Amino acid sequence: MKAIPLGSIWTPGGWRHDIRPETDPHGRLAFAPHARSSGKRLLPGIANLHSHAFQRAMAGMAERQTDPSDSFWTWRETMYRFATRFSPDTLYAVAAQLYAEMLEAGYTTVCEFHYLHHAPDGRPYSDPSSMSQALVAAARDTGIRLTLLPVLYMTGGFDGRPLGERQRRFGHDIEAYLHLLDRLCEDAGGMSGDGRRHEGTHHIGCALHSLRAVPPDAMREVLAALPPAMPVHVHIAEQVAEVEDCLAVRGARPVEWLLANADVDARWTLVHATHLDDSEVAGIARSGATVAICPTTEANLGDGLFPLRDFLDAGGRWGIGSDSHISVSPVEELRWLEYGQRLVTRRRNIAVAADAPSVGETLMRGVAASAARSSGYAIGLLEEGAAADVVVLDAEAPQLAGATDDDVLDRWIFSGNRNLVDEVFVAGTRVVHDGCHRDRDAIAARYRDALAMLMAG
C-alpha cells in the first residue's frame, strides 16, 4: 500500500476524521481505521468535463473589438485562424502546459473534446491519429487522467453546407471517424466502452461536435456503432442563433430535438445547454444526462446563463469545464456558476439544498456526482475501491485559518484568488507538491517555445 497524507476526508455525507487513506497497486483507494486526523483537508479530484486544449494558447488574445457586434461568432473566426497554426508538436507542448495547470488547480481528470484532427489544409497526417496521440502523450507525461473525445465534425450548419476552408482540418466522414475511434481504443488497450471500471488513466469516448455539424442520419449511424457504455459528449444550445437555426430547419429546439431523436441517457454529457425552456430542463433531468457548464468561457463569449436553480429543482446532474481556458481553476468555475445566478436573481446563496445550506457543499456534491458518468472512470468520490485521485488543501493558508467542517468548502471557493491546493495525487501518484507540478519548469519552457512558433505563424 502507498500512503496518501493523513487528514480529514470529505464525502457527500460529511467529513470523516477516523480513517487513513491508502492506495492499492492499481491506484485505488483503501482505508484503515485511525483514531486521530491531522489538520489537512482531503478532497476528491475535480473532473474537468470540457476542454479544447489548443485554445489555452490563445487565452487573452481575443479581447480586442473586431466588430461593433462582437459575439461568439466573431470570436470563432479568430479561433479558426489560430487553429490553422498547430502541429502535433505544438499541440503537445500547449496541452502539457494546460494539463499541468489543471493539476495544480485541483483538476485530476480532463475530458478532452478534440476536433483538431488533420493538417491545416485538411489532409490527414500520414498517421491520422497524430494529433490525438499528442494529447495522449501530454496527459501521460503530466499525470492527468484523460478521457479523449475525438469529435465528429461533418457540416458547417443545420442546412448541411460543406465545411469552410478553416474548418477542413476538423472534418471526417463516418467511415474515417469510426476507424479513428477504433484505432484510439486499440491503443488505449481496449479500455473504452466495455462497461468495466478501468485501471488505466487514459481511455476514449465519442464527441458529436453539435447538431449543426452532424446530420441526423450520421448521428444515428455513429451512435449505433459505439460500444454501449462509451461516454458521448455534444455541444448543444450554446447560442441563441443556434436555437433559432435548429427551429427553422428541424422544427424543434436543439435539446428538444435531441431528446426526441436519440436515446439520451446517463452516458451522455450535454455541453453548455445554456438556452433551455422548461420542458427541456425537465427532459434532461429525466434522461440522467449530465450538463457540462463552463461559466468562465460562457461569460467570456457572451453566451448566457444556464438555468441552474431550475435544473437543481428538477434533480438534474451537472459538472463543470474550463472549455477555452481563459481560466484554469475549478474554484473560479464554481464561484461564477453561483455568482451568475445571484446577478440574474438579485439574491444570494442560490445553489443550496434542503440538506446542504452551504453553497460550497452543494457545488462539491454536484461535481462529485457527475464525474464518473461523464468521464467513464470510478472517480469523484473518496470511497473504498474508487480511484485514488486526491486534492490536499494547504492547511497553513491564511484563508483556511480556523476552518471548521461547516465552512471549509465555502472558504476554499469564496475566499480569494490564491490557489489553496498543496498536493495532488492521481491514481495514488503525487503529481503536485507545494502547489507546483513535478515538471513545471520543463513544461513551461516547451510551452514558451511552442507559443513563439505559433505567434510567428
Coordinates of C-alpha atoms in Angstrom, one line a residue:
M1 CA 0.0 0.0 0.0
K2 CA 1.2 3.5 -0.8
A3 CA 0.2 6.2 1.7
I4 CA -1.7 9.5 0.9
P5 CA -1.3 12.2 3.6
L6 CA -3.3 11.7 6.7
G7 CA -6.2 14.2 7.0
S8 CA -9.9 14.8 7.2
I9 CA -11.7 13.3 4.2
W10 CA -14.7 15.0 2.5
T11 CA -17.6 12.8 1.4
P12 CA -21.1 13.9 0.4
G13 CA -22.3 12.7 3.8
G14 CA -19.8 14.9 5.7
W15 CA -16.2 14.9 6.8
R16 CA -14.5 11.7 8.0
H17 CA -11.8 12.1 10.7
D18 CA -11.5 8.5 11.7
I19 CA -9.9 6.8 8.6
R20 CA -6.5 6.8 7.0
P21 CA -6.4 6.7 3.1
E22 CA -4.0 4.4 1.3
T23 CA -3.8 3.1 -2.3
D24 CA -3.5 -0.4 -3.7
P25 CA -1.2 -1.4 -6.5
H26 CA -3.9 -0.4 -9.1
G27 CA -4.2 3.1 -7.8
R28 CA -7.5 2.6 -6.0
L29 CA -8.4 3.8 -2.6
A30 CA -8.4 1.7 0.6
F31 CA -9.0 2.9 4.1
A32 CA -7.8 1.8 7.5
P33 CA -9.2 2.9 10.9
H34 CA -7.4 5.8 12.5
A35 CA -8.0 7.5 15.8
R36 CA -6.7 10.9 15.0
S37 CA -6.7 13.2 12.0
S38 CA -4.2 15.8 11.0
G39 CA -5.1 19.4 10.1
K40 CA -5.0 18.6 6.4
R41 CA -8.2 18.6 4.3
L42 CA -8.6 15.9 1.5
L43 CA -11.0 16.4 -1.4
P44 CA -11.8 14.2 -4.4
G45 CA -10.0 15.4 -7.5
I46 CA -12.3 17.5 -9.7
A47 CA -13.3 16.3 -13.2
N48 CA -12.9 18.9 -16.0
L49 CA -15.8 17.8 -18.2
H50 CA -15.0 20.0 -21.3
S51 CA -11.6 21.1 -22.7
H52 CA -10.3 22.3 -26.0
A53 CA -6.6 22.2 -25.2
F54 CA -5.2 24.1 -28.1
Q55 CA -7.3 27.2 -27.1
R56 CA -5.1 27.6 -24.0
A57 CA -2.5 29.2 -26.3
M58 CA -4.9 32.0 -27.4
A59 CA -6.3 32.8 -24.0
G60 CA -6.4 36.6 -23.6
M61 CA -5.7 37.2 -27.3
A62 CA -9.3 37.7 -28.4
E63 CA -10.2 40.6 -26.2
R64 CA -9.9 43.5 -28.7
Q65 CA -13.0 44.5 -30.5
T66 CA -13.1 43.4 -34.2
D67 CA -16.7 44.3 -34.8
P68 CA -19.2 46.6 -33.0
S69 CA -21.4 43.5 -32.6
D70 CA -18.6 41.1 -31.4
S71 CA -20.0 37.8 -30.2
F72 CA -19.3 34.1 -30.1
W73 CA -19.5 34.1 -33.9
T74 CA -16.7 36.7 -34.4
W75 CA -14.6 35.1 -31.8
R76 CA -15.0 31.8 -33.6
E77 CA -13.4 33.3 -36.7
T78 CA -10.3 34.3 -34.6
M79 CA -10.1 30.8 -33.2
Y80 CA -10.3 29.2 -36.6
R81 CA -7.3 31.3 -37.8
F82 CA -5.3 30.4 -34.7
A83 CA -6.2 26.7 -35.1
T84 CA -4.6 26.5 -38.5
R85 CA -1.1 27.0 -37.0
F86 CA -1.0 23.8 -34.9
S87 CA 1.2 20.8 -35.5
P88 CA 1.3 17.6 -33.3
D89 CA 4.5 19.0 -31.6
T90 CA 3.0 22.4 -30.7
L91 CA -0.3 20.8 -29.6
Y92 CA 1.7 18.5 -27.3
A93 CA 3.5 21.5 -25.7
V94 CA 0.4 23.5 -25.2
A95 CA -1.7 20.6 -23.8
A96 CA 1.1 19.7 -21.4
Q97 CA 1.2 23.3 -20.1
L98 CA -2.6 23.3 -19.7
Y99 CA -2.7 19.9 -18.0
A100 CA 0.0 20.8 -15.5
E101 CA -2.0 24.0 -14.7
M102 CA -5.2 21.9 -14.3
L103 CA -3.5 19.6 -11.9
E104 CA -2.1 22.4 -9.8
A105 CA -5.6 23.9 -9.6
G106 CA -7.2 20.6 -8.4
Y107 CA -8.5 19.1 -11.7
T108 CA -7.4 15.5 -11.8
T109 CA -9.4 14.3 -14.9
V110 CA -9.9 16.1 -18.2
C111 CA -12.5 15.2 -20.9
E112 CA -10.7 16.5 -24.0
F113 CA -13.2 17.5 -26.7
H114 CA -10.7 17.1 -29.6
Y115 CA -11.5 18.3 -33.2
L116 CA -8.1 19.5 -34.4
H117 CA -7.5 16.3 -36.4
H118 CA -5.8 17.0 -39.7
A119 CA -3.1 19.2 -41.3
P120 CA -4.1 22.8 -41.8
D121 CA -5.1 22.2 -45.4
G122 CA -7.5 19.5 -44.3
R123 CA -5.4 16.5 -45.5
P124 CA -4.9 13.7 -42.9
Y125 CA -1.5 13.2 -41.5
S126 CA 0.3 10.0 -42.5
D127 CA -0.8 8.7 -39.2
P128 CA -4.4 10.0 -38.9
S129 CA -4.2 9.8 -35.1
S130 CA -1.2 12.1 -34.8
M131 CA -3.0 15.0 -33.2
S132 CA -4.9 12.7 -30.8
Q133 CA -1.7 11.0 -29.8
A134 CA -0.1 14.3 -29.0
L135 CA -2.9 14.8 -26.4
V136 CA -2.5 11.3 -25.0
A137 CA 1.2 11.9 -24.6
A138 CA 0.7 15.3 -22.9
A139 CA -1.8 13.7 -20.4
R140 CA 0.6 10.7 -19.8
D141 CA 3.6 12.9 -19.2
T142 CA 1.8 15.3 -16.9
G143 CA -0.1 12.6 -15.0
I144 CA -3.6 13.8 -15.5
R145 CA -6.4 11.3 -16.1
L146 CA -7.7 11.6 -19.7
T147 CA -11.0 10.9 -21.4
L148 CA -10.1 11.6 -25.0
L149 CA -13.2 12.6 -27.0
P150 CA -12.4 12.6 -30.8
V151 CA -15.0 14.8 -32.4
L152 CA -17.2 14.1 -35.4
Y153 CA -17.5 17.3 -37.4
M154 CA -19.1 17.0 -40.9
T155 CA -21.1 20.1 -41.9
G156 CA -20.9 23.9 -41.5
G157 CA -24.5 24.4 -40.4
F158 CA -28.0 22.9 -40.0
D159 CA -28.6 23.4 -43.7
G160 CA -25.8 20.8 -44.5
R161 CA -23.4 23.3 -46.1
P162 CA -19.9 21.9 -46.5
L163 CA -17.1 22.8 -44.1
G164 CA -15.4 26.2 -44.7
E165 CA -11.7 26.4 -45.5
R166 CA -10.7 26.9 -41.9
Q167 CA -12.9 24.0 -40.7
R168 CA -11.5 21.4 -43.1
R169 CA -8.9 20.1 -40.6
F170 CA -11.7 19.2 -38.2
G171 CA -13.7 17.1 -40.7
H172 CA -14.3 13.3 -41.1
D173 CA -16.8 11.2 -42.9
I174 CA -18.4 8.4 -40.9
E175 CA -16.1 5.6 -42.0
A176 CA -12.9 7.6 -41.2
Y177 CA -14.2 8.7 -37.9
L178 CA -15.2 5.2 -36.7
H179 CA -11.8 4.0 -37.9
L180 CA -10.1 6.7 -35.8
L181 CA -12.2 5.7 -32.8
D182 CA -11.2 2.0 -33.3
R183 CA -7.5 2.9 -33.6
L184 CA -7.5 5.0 -30.5
C185 CA -9.4 2.4 -28.4
E186 CA -6.9 -0.2 -29.5
D187 CA -4.0 2.0 -28.5
A188 CA -5.7 2.6 -25.1
G189 CA -5.8 -1.1 -24.5
G190 CA -9.4 -1.7 -25.4
M191 CA -10.4 0.1 -22.3
S192 CA -13.3 2.1 -23.7
G193 CA -17.0 1.5 -23.7
D194 CA -16.8 -2.1 -22.4
G195 CA -18.8 -1.4 -19.2
R196 CA -15.9 -2.0 -16.8
R197 CA -14.2 0.4 -14.4
H198 CA -10.7 0.8 -15.8
E199 CA -7.4 0.7 -14.0
G200 CA -5.6 3.0 -16.5
T201 CA -5.7 6.8 -16.8
H202 CA -6.4 7.1 -20.5
H203 CA -9.4 6.0 -22.4
I204 CA -11.7 7.0 -25.3
G205 CA -15.2 8.4 -25.6
C206 CA -17.2 9.8 -28.5
A207 CA -18.0 13.5 -29.2
L208 CA -20.5 14.8 -31.7
H209 CA -19.5 18.4 -32.3
S210 CA -23.0 19.8 -32.4
L211 CA -26.3 19.2 -34.1
R212 CA -25.4 21.8 -36.7
A213 CA -22.2 19.9 -37.6
V214 CA -23.6 16.3 -37.5
P215 CA -26.5 15.5 -39.8
P216 CA -29.3 13.3 -38.2
D217 CA -28.6 10.2 -40.2
A218 CA -24.9 10.4 -39.5
M219 CA -25.6 10.8 -35.8
R220 CA -27.8 7.7 -35.7
E221 CA -25.2 5.6 -37.7
V222 CA -22.3 6.6 -35.4
L223 CA -24.3 6.0 -32.2
A224 CA -25.4 2.6 -33.4
A225 CA -21.7 1.6 -34.0
L226 CA -20.5 2.6 -30.5
P227 CA -19.9 0.3 -27.6
P228 CA -23.0 0.6 -25.3
A229 CA -21.2 2.1 -22.3
M230 CA -18.9 4.6 -24.2
P231 CA -19.4 8.2 -23.0
V232 CA -21.0 10.5 -25.6
H233 CA -20.5 14.3 -25.4
V234 CA -22.1 17.0 -27.6
H235 CA -22.1 20.8 -27.7
I236 CA -25.7 22.0 -27.6
A237 CA -27.9 25.1 -27.3
E238 CA -24.9 27.4 -26.5
Q239 CA -26.1 30.3 -28.6
V240 CA -29.5 31.9 -29.3
A241 CA -28.7 31.8 -33.1
E242 CA -28.1 28.0 -32.8
V243 CA -31.6 27.6 -31.2
E244 CA -33.2 29.7 -33.9
D245 CA -31.5 27.8 -36.8
C246 CA -32.5 24.5 -35.3
L247 CA -36.1 25.6 -35.1
A248 CA -36.0 26.9 -38.7
V249 CA -34.5 23.7 -40.2
R250 CA -35.6 20.9 -37.9
G251 CA -38.8 22.3 -36.4
A252 CA -37.6 21.9 -32.8
R253 CA -35.2 23.4 -30.3
P254 CA -31.8 21.7 -30.1
V255 CA -32.3 19.8 -26.8
E256 CA -35.9 19.1 -27.6
W257 CA -34.8 17.6 -31.0
L258 CA -32.0 15.5 -29.4
L259 CA -34.2 14.1 -26.7
A260 CA -36.8 13.0 -29.3
N261 CA -34.3 11.6 -31.7
A262 CA -31.6 9.8 -29.6
D263 CA -31.6 7.5 -26.6
V264 CA -30.1 10.2 -24.3
D265 CA -29.2 8.6 -21.0
A266 CA -26.6 8.6 -18.3
R267 CA -23.7 8.1 -20.6
W268 CA -24.4 11.5 -22.3
T269 CA -22.9 14.8 -21.5
L270 CA -24.6 17.9 -23.0
V271 CA -22.1 20.7 -23.1
H272 CA -23.4 24.2 -22.3
A273 CA -27.2 23.6 -22.8
T274 CA -27.4 27.3 -22.0
H275 CA -30.7 28.2 -23.7
L276 CA -33.4 25.8 -22.5
D277 CA -37.1 26.0 -22.0
D278 CA -38.9 24.4 -19.0
S279 CA -39.7 21.2 -20.8
E280 CA -36.0 20.8 -21.9
V281 CA -34.8 21.4 -18.3
A282 CA -37.2 18.6 -17.1
G283 CA -36.3 16.4 -20.1
I284 CA -32.5 16.4 -19.5
A285 CA -33.1 15.7 -15.8
R286 CA -35.3 12.7 -16.6
S287 CA -32.8 11.3 -19.0
G288 CA -30.0 11.1 -16.5
A289 CA -27.6 13.0 -18.8
T290 CA -25.1 15.4 -17.4
V291 CA -24.8 19.1 -18.4
A292 CA -21.2 20.4 -18.6
I293 CA -21.4 24.0 -17.6
C294 CA -18.4 26.2 -18.4
P295 CA -19.1 29.5 -16.6
T296 CA -15.9 31.5 -17.4
T297 CA -15.9 30.6 -21.1
E298 CA -19.7 31.2 -21.4
A299 CA -19.2 34.6 -19.8
N300 CA -16.2 35.4 -21.9
L301 CA -18.1 34.6 -25.1
G302 CA -21.3 36.3 -24.0
D303 CA -23.2 33.0 -24.3
G304 CA -25.7 33.5 -21.5
L305 CA -26.5 31.9 -18.1
F306 CA -27.5 28.3 -17.6
P307 CA -30.8 27.9 -15.6
L308 CA -29.1 26.3 -12.6
R309 CA -31.8 26.7 -9.9
D310 CA -34.5 25.2 -12.2
F311 CA -32.2 22.3 -13.1
L312 CA -31.3 21.6 -9.5
D313 CA -35.0 21.6 -8.6
A314 CA -35.6 19.1 -11.4
G315 CA -33.0 16.8 -10.0
G316 CA -30.5 17.4 -12.9
R317 CA -26.9 16.2 -12.9
W318 CA -24.2 18.7 -13.8
G319 CA -20.5 19.3 -13.8
I320 CA -18.0 22.0 -14.9
G321 CA -15.5 22.5 -17.6
S322 CA -12.9 25.1 -18.4
D323 CA -13.6 24.9 -22.2
S324 CA -11.4 27.7 -23.8
H325 CA -9.2 28.0 -20.7
I326 CA -9.4 31.7 -20.2
S327 CA -9.4 30.4 -16.6
V328 CA -8.0 27.1 -15.4
S329 CA -9.5 26.9 -12.0
P330 CA -12.4 24.8 -10.7
V331 CA -12.7 27.4 -7.9
E332 CA -13.4 30.1 -10.4
E333 CA -15.8 28.0 -12.4
L334 CA -17.8 27.1 -9.3
R335 CA -17.7 30.6 -7.9
W336 CA -19.0 32.1 -11.1
L337 CA -21.6 29.5 -11.6
E338 CA -23.1 30.7 -8.3
Y339 CA -22.4 34.4 -8.9
G340 CA -24.1 34.4 -12.3
Q341 CA -27.3 33.1 -10.6
R342 CA -27.0 35.8 -7.9
L343 CA -26.7 38.5 -10.6
V344 CA -29.7 37.4 -12.5
T345 CA -32.0 36.8 -9.5
R346 CA -30.6 39.6 -7.3
R347 CA -30.5 37.1 -4.4
R348 CA -27.7 35.3 -2.5
N349 CA -26.9 31.6 -1.9
I350 CA -28.8 30.1 -4.8
A351 CA -27.0 26.7 -5.2
V352 CA -28.2 25.1 -1.9
A353 CA -30.2 22.0 -1.0
A354 CA -32.6 21.2 1.9
D355 CA -29.9 19.1 3.5
A356 CA -27.0 21.3 2.4
P357 CA -27.4 25.0 3.2
S358 CA -23.8 25.6 2.3
V359 CA -23.2 26.7 -1.3
G360 CA -19.7 25.2 -1.3
E361 CA -21.1 21.8 -0.2
T362 CA -23.8 21.8 -2.8
L363 CA -21.4 22.7 -5.6
M364 CA -18.9 20.0 -4.5
R365 CA -21.7 17.4 -4.4
G366 CA -22.6 18.4 -7.9
V367 CA -19.2 17.9 -9.4
A368 CA -18.6 14.7 -7.4
A369 CA -21.9 13.2 -8.6
S370 CA -21.2 13.8 -12.3
A371 CA -17.6 12.9 -12.6
A372 CA -17.9 9.1 -13.1
R373 CA -20.6 9.1 -15.7
S374 CA -19.2 11.8 -17.9
S375 CA -15.6 10.5 -17.8
G376 CA -16.2 6.8 -17.6
Y377 CA -13.8 6.3 -14.6
A378 CA -14.6 5.4 -11.0
I379 CA -13.8 8.9 -9.8
G380 CA -15.5 11.8 -8.0
L381 CA -15.8 10.3 -4.5
L382 CA -13.2 9.3 -2.0
E383 CA -14.6 5.9 -1.2
E384 CA -13.3 2.3 -0.9
G385 CA -12.3 1.0 -4.3
A386 CA -12.6 4.3 -6.2
A387 CA -9.6 5.9 -8.0
A388 CA -7.1 7.4 -5.6
D389 CA -7.4 10.9 -7.1
V390 CA -7.0 13.3 -4.2
V391 CA -6.6 17.0 -3.7
V392 CA -4.9 18.1 -0.4
L393 CA -5.6 21.7 0.6
D394 CA -2.9 23.9 2.1
A395 CA -3.5 23.6 5.9
E396 CA -1.3 26.6 6.5
A397 CA -3.1 29.0 4.2
P398 CA -4.4 32.1 6.0
Q399 CA -7.7 31.7 4.1
L400 CA -8.3 28.4 6.0
A401 CA -7.2 29.6 9.4
G402 CA -9.6 28.2 12.0
A403 CA -11.7 26.5 9.3
T404 CA -14.4 24.1 10.5
D405 CA -16.2 21.2 8.8
D406 CA -19.1 23.5 8.2
D407 CA -17.2 26.3 6.4
V408 CA -14.1 24.9 4.8
L409 CA -15.6 24.3 1.4
D410 CA -17.1 27.7 1.3
R411 CA -13.8 29.2 2.3
W412 CA -12.0 27.3 -0.4
I413 CA -14.3 28.5 -3.1
F414 CA -15.2 32.0 -1.9
S415 CA -12.2 33.4 -0.1
G416 CA -10.0 34.9 -2.7
N417 CA -7.8 34.0 -5.6
R418 CA -4.7 32.4 -4.0
N419 CA -4.6 28.8 -5.1
L420 CA -5.1 26.7 -1.9
V421 CA -4.1 23.4 -3.4
D422 CA -1.0 22.0 -1.8
E423 CA -0.7 18.4 -3.1
V424 CA -2.5 16.4 -5.8
F425 CA -2.5 12.6 -6.4
V426 CA -3.7 10.8 -9.5
A427 CA -4.2 7.0 -9.1
G428 CA -2.1 7.3 -5.9
T429 CA 0.9 9.0 -7.5
R430 CA 1.8 12.5 -6.4
V431 CA 1.9 14.9 -9.3
V432 CA 1.7 18.3 -7.4
H433 CA 3.7 19.2 -4.3
D434 CA 3.8 22.5 -2.5
G435 CA 1.4 23.8 -5.1
C436 CA 3.7 23.0 -8.1
H437 CA 3.6 20.4 -10.7
R438 CA 6.5 18.0 -10.6
D439 CA 7.7 19.1 -14.1
R440 CA 6.5 22.7 -14.1
D441 CA 9.7 24.4 -15.3
A442 CA 10.4 22.0 -18.2
I443 CA 6.8 22.1 -19.3
A444 CA 6.7 25.9 -19.2
A445 CA 10.0 26.1 -21.3
R446 CA 8.5 23.9 -24.0
Y447 CA 5.3 25.9 -23.9
R448 CA 7.1 29.2 -24.4
D449 CA 9.0 27.8 -27.4
A450 CA 5.7 26.5 -28.9
L451 CA 3.9 29.8 -28.4
A452 CA 6.7 31.6 -30.1
M453 CA 6.3 29.3 -33.1
L454 CA 2.5 29.7 -33.1
M455 CA 2.7 33.5 -32.9
A456 CA 5.3 33.6 -35.7
G457 CA 2.9 31.6 -37.9

